[in-house]
Structures are given as C-alpha cells and as structure tokens.
Amino acid sequence: MTYRKIAAAVALLTSAVLSLTAPAAAQAAPAATPCGASAMVKETLPNGTTWQLCWRINDKAGLVLDHVFVATKRYPEPVQVLDSIRLAQLNVPYDTGDTEYNDLTAIGLGSYGLETLTGDDCKGGSIRLGSDGGSDPQQRKVLCVSAEPRGLAYRLHDYEGSEEKVYSQQGHDLVLRTVSKLGWYEYVTEYRLHDDGQISARLGATGDLAPSEYSTADNGWPIGKAAKDYSTMHYHNAFWRVDFNIAGKGGEKVEQFDTTTSGRGSMTAALKTTHKTIANEGTFSAANQRFWRIVSPTSKNADGHQRSYELARGASDRYEGHPETKPDVTFSQKNACEKWASDNAADPECPLDSVTVIDFVKNKEKLADPVMWVRVGFHHVPRDEDQSPMPMHWQGFDLVPRDFTEMNPLTPAGREGANGNQSGEGSQG
Ligand SMILES: [Cu+2]
C-alpha cells in the first residue's frame, strides 16, 4: 500500500468517526454539497445557526473557505453568502528599506509551512485531518473547528409588552483556524462565523521576532538590556480575496455609502446618507462615515429588501511604500488570472503585466461579477514584550449582513412581531 492509499484510508476512517460523533444534524435541509465529507464543515451553534462550507489548503494561500452557506433557526433554508474567501498576499517590508517578503507567493502558508496542530492550538474544538496542499500532499491535523462564546448577542428589557421580560442571550462563533510557520513568525489564519450571520476574517501573528532583523535607533526599537539590540520596525500588509455569491445568484453590485452633515435640524446637526453604485473596477479608500456593500440585485429578504453584506473595517495602517498597499479595498471583475494582490504569479496564459491589484483594475472593466480585495496593514514597532514568544497581534475585518434576513436571525419568541415601527408614532416618508 502506498503512503497516499494509507492516507486516503485514514481520511475515510476519520471522516466516518467524525460523522458518528458529530452533533445531531441541523434542522436545515442540506444545501448543495460540492465537496466530500472530509472537506466539509457543517456545524450548528447553540442558538440554532448552522454554517456549512468546504475547506481546503492552498500551498500559497493556506486555508481557503468555499461555498459558505448560512441557515438560522428562524430562517432555516440555507442561503449562500460566499463563493470563497482566502488570503491573497502577506507583504512584509522592513523599515530599513533593505528587506521585504511576500510571504504567500514566495513561501506559502500551506505545504511544509502549515503546522500540525497540537497543545492548546484547538482547545475545546475538534481538529480535522486534511491535505497540507504541498506538491507531495500529506494528510495532517491542520484545521481547528470550534464553537466559541462571543459575549452577549443581544439584551432587551421589554416592559411595554403584555408582561415585563428581559431577553438576554449569549452568542457563539464557529471558528476555523490554521497555523503556518514562516521563518520565525507564526501566522494564524482565522475565520469566525457568527451565529448572527457576521463573518470575521483575521490574521494573527506570533512566534518570535526575526533574529536577522536588527538595526539601529533610526528604524528599530531597543528590546534587550539598555539600548543595544534594536529590533527593526516593519509592516504586515495583509490582503484577502473575497468572492460573494449571495443566494447562489451571483452578479452582485457594489455600492458605496457616504454620510455628510447638511445644515441643522431644530435641535442639532442634520446628516444626509447617500449611496451610489460603483459600476466599474477601481481602488477605494476609507473616509469618515464611508462603507461599501456587496448587494444582490435579484435576491431579496422576506421584507422585499435586497440582500447584501457590508465591509466593516477595523484598524489598518496604510503603507505608503507601494501603490497597491495604499487603497483599503479594490473591486475587480472576476478573472481566473488574478490570484494574488501583489506578486501575482503569471501563468503562461495570463498577461505578464498584471502584477498587483492596481493592474487588475486599470482598464476600469464593468463590474458584472465583482471580487473584493481587502487590505489591512499593521505597522509593527517591536516592544520588550515581543520576546518571547511574541504575544499574538491581530489584523482583519468583518463582513456584516445588511438586509440578508427580514429581522435579526436570532429574534427570540416574543419579539417576532417587532418588524418595523409598531408604535404608530413617527412620520412615514
Ligand atoms: Cu511583526
């Protein structure tokens, strides 16, 4: 028996054991399953929300999630959110200007860089066996799947109903996590699928500071005794590639929302929020009171509103050293040759001049099937506490459902009638 045959047999056996020990199947009808059992995650969180997806390891990108569906107790029909989500580059330039790494395309988060999970890597969760994505793929314990409490999902003290009641509910995330060791750094790829439909993508960095990257007070910070060992400051420029497929219909539109102050009302400032369609490819940057959403023109919730997800950004440092690390988000027309946000490896059939996200959008093609490239930067100024091991630092973003369901998908019994203005007060229009 070859190693591969043994590995395949082990995988089969493992998936059989997992399915025997898995929690009771969700009440939801099964969605389309374009992957086998060992590549599928389908878990129901305590509030009744079921996430279903396929996972795999790409030698460069590391963990990739495909065909992501969500169903909730209140809205049990599984509805697709994403076609896929993955990292698209991790660019690490040092402040001396003498060192730079493109960790995904030059090294890769999969293959031999992918760590076998152990210790507390998956405390409270279950570890899945999968191919590490290398040229000689090995079946290893690489993915952690766990349900983790996320604090209060909501709280409402209702004293206007027929009986006074407090609604207070703990929320949970389905967490998918892999660890990759690239040189001295260890990167944690994490996706948190919340029970209210939110998706959080983040990259954690830990491990150790690189012993080869020490410089002077000009661009380092002293981290040993006195002022002798200056660890060089550097950037972690992370990019994600997000491809929506809302309700399986595709053809999403991109919209930008902006809010301005327009004079005053009788008491305070009057604000005006407008949104416009971004019809063509381009790069975009954050501004106060600005966000973007990906909206399905055809799929609507039960209120008759178009389903969408909005991009919610968090902290992000802008690296001025490259054109492609300045915009916060890029929307491009889907193209199989556009794989990496920078250092885009050119296939023989792909145009050689399409190197970064800037190139992807330079011809301003019409957005019929948009791909969203999200950049989040972290300027790392080392500190004494970075030794050792380095405390985890996180960078990432959220995808928040907007009108995906007619109400809060976690609405408890007793509040299901509260859709719109129930009081008869306020003005219409
Ligand atoms: Cu760092």
CSV table of C-alpha atoms and ligand atoms in Angstrom, one decimal, residues 92 94 185 187 205-206 208-209 232-236 378-382 386 390 393 395, ligand 1:
chain,number,residue,atom,x,y,z
A,92,VAL,CA,6.3,42.3,5.0
A,94,TYR,CA,11.1,46.3,6.9
A,185,TYR,CA,6.9,34.3,12.6
A,187,TYR,CA,0.7,33.2,11.4
A,205,ALA,CA,1.0,37.0,14.1
A,206,THR,CA,3.0,35.3,16.9
A,208,ASP,CA,9.3,35.2,17.5
A,209,LEU,CA,10.9,38.3,16.2
A,232,THR,CA,13.6,46.6,13.1
A,233,MET,CA,10.2,48.0,12.7
A,234,HIS,CA,8.2,46.6,9.8
A,235,TYR,CA,4.8,46.2,8.2
A,236,HIS,CA,2.5,43.3,7.8
A,378,PHE,CA,-0.2,46.7,10.7
A,379,HIS,CA,2.9,48.7,11.4
A,380,HIS,CA,4.8,46.7,13.9
A,381,VAL,CA,7.0,48.7,16.3
A,382,PRO,CA,8.6,46.0,18.4
A,386,ASP,CA,7.6,40.7,21.9
A,390,MET,CA,5.6,37.1,20.8
A,393,HIS,CA,-1.4,40.5,17.4
A,395,GLN,CA,-5.4,42.3,11.9
B,1,CU,CU,5.7,41.9,13.2
